[in-house]
Coordinates of N, CA, C and O in Angstrom, one line a residue:
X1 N -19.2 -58.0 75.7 CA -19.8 -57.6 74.5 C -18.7 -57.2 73.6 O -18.0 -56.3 74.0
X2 N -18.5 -57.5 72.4 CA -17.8 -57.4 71.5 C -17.9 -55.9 70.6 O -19.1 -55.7 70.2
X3 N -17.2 -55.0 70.3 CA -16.8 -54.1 69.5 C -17.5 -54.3 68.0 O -17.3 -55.1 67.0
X4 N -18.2 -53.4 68.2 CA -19.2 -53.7 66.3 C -17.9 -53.5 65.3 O -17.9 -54.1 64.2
X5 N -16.7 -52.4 65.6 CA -15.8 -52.3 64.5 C -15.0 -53.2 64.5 O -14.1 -53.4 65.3
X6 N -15.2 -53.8 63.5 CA -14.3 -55.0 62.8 C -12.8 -54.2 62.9 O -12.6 -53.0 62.8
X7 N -11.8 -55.5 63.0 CA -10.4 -54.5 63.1 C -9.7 -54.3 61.9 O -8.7 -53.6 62.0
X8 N -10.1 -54.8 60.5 CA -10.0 -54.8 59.5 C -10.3 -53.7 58.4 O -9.6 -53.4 57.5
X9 N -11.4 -53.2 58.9 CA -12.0 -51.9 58.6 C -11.4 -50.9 58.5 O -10.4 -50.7 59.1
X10 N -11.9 -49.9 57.6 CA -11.1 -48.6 57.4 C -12.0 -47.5 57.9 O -13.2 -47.2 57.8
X11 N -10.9 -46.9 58.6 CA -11.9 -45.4 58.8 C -12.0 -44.4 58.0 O -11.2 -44.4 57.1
X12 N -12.8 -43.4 58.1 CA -12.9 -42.6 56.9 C -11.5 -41.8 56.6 O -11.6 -41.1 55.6
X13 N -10.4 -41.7 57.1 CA -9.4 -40.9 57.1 C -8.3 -41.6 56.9 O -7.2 -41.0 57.1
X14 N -8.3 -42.6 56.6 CA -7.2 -43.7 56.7 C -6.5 -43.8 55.6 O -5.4 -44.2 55.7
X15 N -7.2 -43.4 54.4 CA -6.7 -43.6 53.2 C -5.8 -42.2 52.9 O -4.9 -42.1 52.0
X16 N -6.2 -40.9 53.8 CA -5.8 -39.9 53.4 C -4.2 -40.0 54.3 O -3.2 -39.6 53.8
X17 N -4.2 -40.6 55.4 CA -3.4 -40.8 56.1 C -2.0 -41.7 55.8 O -0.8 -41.3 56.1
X18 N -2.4 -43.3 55.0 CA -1.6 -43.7 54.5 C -0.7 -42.9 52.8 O 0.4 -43.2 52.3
X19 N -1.6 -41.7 52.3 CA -1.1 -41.2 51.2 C -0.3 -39.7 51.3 O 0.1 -39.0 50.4
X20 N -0.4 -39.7 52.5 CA 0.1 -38.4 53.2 C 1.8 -38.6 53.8 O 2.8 -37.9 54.0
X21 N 1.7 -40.3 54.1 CA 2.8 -40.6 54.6 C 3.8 -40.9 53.6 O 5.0 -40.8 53.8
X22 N 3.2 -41.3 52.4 CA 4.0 -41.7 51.5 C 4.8 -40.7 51.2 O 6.0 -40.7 51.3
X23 N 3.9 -39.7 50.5 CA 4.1 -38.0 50.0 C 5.5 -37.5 51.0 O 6.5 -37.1 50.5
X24 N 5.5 -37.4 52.4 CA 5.9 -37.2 53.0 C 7.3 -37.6 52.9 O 8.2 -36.8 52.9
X25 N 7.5 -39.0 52.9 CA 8.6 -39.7 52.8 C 9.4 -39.3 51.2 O 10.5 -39.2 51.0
X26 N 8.3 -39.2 50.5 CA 9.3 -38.6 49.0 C 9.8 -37.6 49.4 O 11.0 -37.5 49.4
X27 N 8.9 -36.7 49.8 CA 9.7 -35.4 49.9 C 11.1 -35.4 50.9 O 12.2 -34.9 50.6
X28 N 10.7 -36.2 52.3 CA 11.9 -36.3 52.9 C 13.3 -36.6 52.0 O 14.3 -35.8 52.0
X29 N 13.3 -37.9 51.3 CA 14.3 -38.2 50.6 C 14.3 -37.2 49.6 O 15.5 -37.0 49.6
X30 N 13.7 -36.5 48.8 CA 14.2 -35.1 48.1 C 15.0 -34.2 49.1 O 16.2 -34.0 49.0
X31 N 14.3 -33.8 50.0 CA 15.4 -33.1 50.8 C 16.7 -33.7 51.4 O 17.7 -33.1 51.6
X32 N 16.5 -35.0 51.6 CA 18.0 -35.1 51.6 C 18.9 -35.5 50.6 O 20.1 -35.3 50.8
X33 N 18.6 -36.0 49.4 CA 19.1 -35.5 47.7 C 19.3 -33.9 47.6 O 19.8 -33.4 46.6
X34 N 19.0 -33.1 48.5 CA 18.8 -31.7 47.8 C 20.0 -30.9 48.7 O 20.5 -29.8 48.4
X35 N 20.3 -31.7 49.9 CA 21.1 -30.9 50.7 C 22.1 -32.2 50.8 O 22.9 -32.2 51.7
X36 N 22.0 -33.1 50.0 CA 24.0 -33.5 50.8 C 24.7 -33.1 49.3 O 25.4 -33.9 48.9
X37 N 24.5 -32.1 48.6 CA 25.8 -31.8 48.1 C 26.3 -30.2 49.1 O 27.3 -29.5 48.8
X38 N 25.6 -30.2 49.8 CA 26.2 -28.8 50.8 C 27.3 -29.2 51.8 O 28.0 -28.5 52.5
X39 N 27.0 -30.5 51.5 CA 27.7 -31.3 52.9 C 29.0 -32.1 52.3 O 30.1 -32.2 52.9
X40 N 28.8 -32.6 51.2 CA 29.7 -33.2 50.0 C 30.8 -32.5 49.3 O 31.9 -32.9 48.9
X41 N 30.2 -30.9 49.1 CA 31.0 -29.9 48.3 C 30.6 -30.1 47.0 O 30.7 -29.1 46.3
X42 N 30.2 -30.9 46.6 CA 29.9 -31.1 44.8 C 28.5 -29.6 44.3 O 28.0 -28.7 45.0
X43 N 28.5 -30.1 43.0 CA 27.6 -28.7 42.3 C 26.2 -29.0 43.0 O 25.9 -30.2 43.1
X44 N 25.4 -28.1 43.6 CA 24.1 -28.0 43.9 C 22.8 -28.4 42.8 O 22.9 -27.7 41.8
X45 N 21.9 -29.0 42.7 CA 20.7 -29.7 42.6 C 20.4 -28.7 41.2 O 21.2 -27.7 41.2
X46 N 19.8 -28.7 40.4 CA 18.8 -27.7 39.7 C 17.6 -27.1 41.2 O 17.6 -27.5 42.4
X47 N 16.9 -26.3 40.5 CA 16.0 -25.5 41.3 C 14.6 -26.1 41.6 O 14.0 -25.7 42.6
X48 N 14.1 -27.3 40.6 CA 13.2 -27.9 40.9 C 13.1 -29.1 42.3 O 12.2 -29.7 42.9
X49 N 14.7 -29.2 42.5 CA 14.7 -30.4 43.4 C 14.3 -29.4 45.0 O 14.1 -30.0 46.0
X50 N 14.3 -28.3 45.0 CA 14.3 -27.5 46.1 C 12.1 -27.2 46.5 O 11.4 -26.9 47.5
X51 N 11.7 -27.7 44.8 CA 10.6 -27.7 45.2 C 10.1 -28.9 45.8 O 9.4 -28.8 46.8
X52 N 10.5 -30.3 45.2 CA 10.0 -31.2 45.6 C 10.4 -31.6 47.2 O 10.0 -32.5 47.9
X53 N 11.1 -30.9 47.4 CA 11.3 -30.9 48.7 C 10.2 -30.5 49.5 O 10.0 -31.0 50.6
X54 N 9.2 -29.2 48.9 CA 8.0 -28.9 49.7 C 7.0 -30.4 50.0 O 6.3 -30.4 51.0
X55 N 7.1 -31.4 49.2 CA 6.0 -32.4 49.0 C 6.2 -33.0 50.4 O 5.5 -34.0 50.4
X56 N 7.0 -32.8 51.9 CA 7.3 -33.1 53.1 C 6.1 -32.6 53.5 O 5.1 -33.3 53.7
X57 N 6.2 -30.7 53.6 CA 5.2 -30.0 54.0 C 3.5 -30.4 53.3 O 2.4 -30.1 53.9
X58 N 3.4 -30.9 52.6 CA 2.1 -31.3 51.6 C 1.6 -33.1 52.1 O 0.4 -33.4 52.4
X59 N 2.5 -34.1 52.2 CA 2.6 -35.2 52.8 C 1.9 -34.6 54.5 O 0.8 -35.0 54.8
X60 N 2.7 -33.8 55.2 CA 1.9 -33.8 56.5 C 0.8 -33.5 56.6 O 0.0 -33.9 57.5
X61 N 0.5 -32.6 55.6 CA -1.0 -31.5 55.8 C -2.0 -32.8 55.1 O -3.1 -33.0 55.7
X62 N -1.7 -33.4 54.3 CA -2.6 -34.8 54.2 C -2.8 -35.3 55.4 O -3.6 -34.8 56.1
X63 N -2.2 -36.1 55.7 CA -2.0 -36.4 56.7 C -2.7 -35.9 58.0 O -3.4 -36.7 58.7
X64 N -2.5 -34.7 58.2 CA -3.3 -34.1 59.0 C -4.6 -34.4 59.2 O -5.2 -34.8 60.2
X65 N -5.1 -33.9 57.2 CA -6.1 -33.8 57.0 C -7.0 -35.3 57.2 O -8.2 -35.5 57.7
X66 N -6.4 -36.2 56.7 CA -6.8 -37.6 57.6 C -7.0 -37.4 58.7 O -8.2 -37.5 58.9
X67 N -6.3 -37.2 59.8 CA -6.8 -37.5 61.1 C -7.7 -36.5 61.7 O -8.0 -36.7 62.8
X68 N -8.3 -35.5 61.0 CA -9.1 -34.8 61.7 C -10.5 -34.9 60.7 O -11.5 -34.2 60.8
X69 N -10.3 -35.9 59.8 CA -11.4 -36.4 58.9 C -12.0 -37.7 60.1 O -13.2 -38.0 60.5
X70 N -11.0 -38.1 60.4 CA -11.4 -39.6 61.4 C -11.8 -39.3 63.0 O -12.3 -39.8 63.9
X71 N -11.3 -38.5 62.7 CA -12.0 -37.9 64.3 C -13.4 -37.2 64.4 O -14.3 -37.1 65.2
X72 N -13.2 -36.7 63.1 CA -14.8 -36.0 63.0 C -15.9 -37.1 62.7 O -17.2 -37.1 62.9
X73 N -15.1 -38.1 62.2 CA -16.3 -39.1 61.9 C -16.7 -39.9 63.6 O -17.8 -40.2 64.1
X74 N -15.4 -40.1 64.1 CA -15.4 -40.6 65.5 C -16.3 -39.8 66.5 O -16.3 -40.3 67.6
X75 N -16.8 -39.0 66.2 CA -17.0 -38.0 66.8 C -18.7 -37.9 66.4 O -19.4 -37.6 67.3
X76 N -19.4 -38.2 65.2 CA -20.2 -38.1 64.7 C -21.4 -39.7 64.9 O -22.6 -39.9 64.9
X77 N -19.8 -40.9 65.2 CA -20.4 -41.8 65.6 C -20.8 -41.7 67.0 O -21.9 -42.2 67.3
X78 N -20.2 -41.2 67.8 CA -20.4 -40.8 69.4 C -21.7 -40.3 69.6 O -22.6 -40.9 70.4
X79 N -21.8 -39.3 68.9 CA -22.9 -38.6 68.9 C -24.7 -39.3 68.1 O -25.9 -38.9 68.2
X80 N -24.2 -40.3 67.5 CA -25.6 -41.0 66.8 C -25.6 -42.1 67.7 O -26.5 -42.9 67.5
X81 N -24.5 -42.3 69.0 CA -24.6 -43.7 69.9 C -25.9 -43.3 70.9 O -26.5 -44.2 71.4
X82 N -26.1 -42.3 71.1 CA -26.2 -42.0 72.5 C -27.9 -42.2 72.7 O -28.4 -42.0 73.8

């Protein structure tokens, strides 16, 4: 018997998941723009680049927040199977 979910399909948290990762990766690359002049010796960043560095911590918590969107739906299909 074949799987009713198409593999093509999106779950409901998927979209928060792929935009969480992106976020993530900016921020990563700010943080390491923000910290190799510590490592270089040259003048340090303005003060804004120390924020965009938070967008790592903001990227995950998306992220997060996808997968426990997709689990609750997983969870909700479980529960109307039975």
């Amino acid at each position: 018997m074949r799987d009713k979910t198409q593999t093509n399909s999106a779950a409901p948290g998927d979209r928060l998941v792929r935009t969480g990762a992106v976020v993530f990766f900016i921020g990563a690359v700010a943080t390491l723009v923000t910290v190799a002049p510590l490592f270089l010796g040259t003048t340090p960043f303005p003060t804004y680049m120390f924020g965009l560095s938070m967008l790592m911590a903001v990227g995950f918590l998306t992220a997060g927040a996808g997968v426990l969107r997709s689990v609750a739906a997983g969870r909700r299909q479980a529960r109307a199977g039975r």
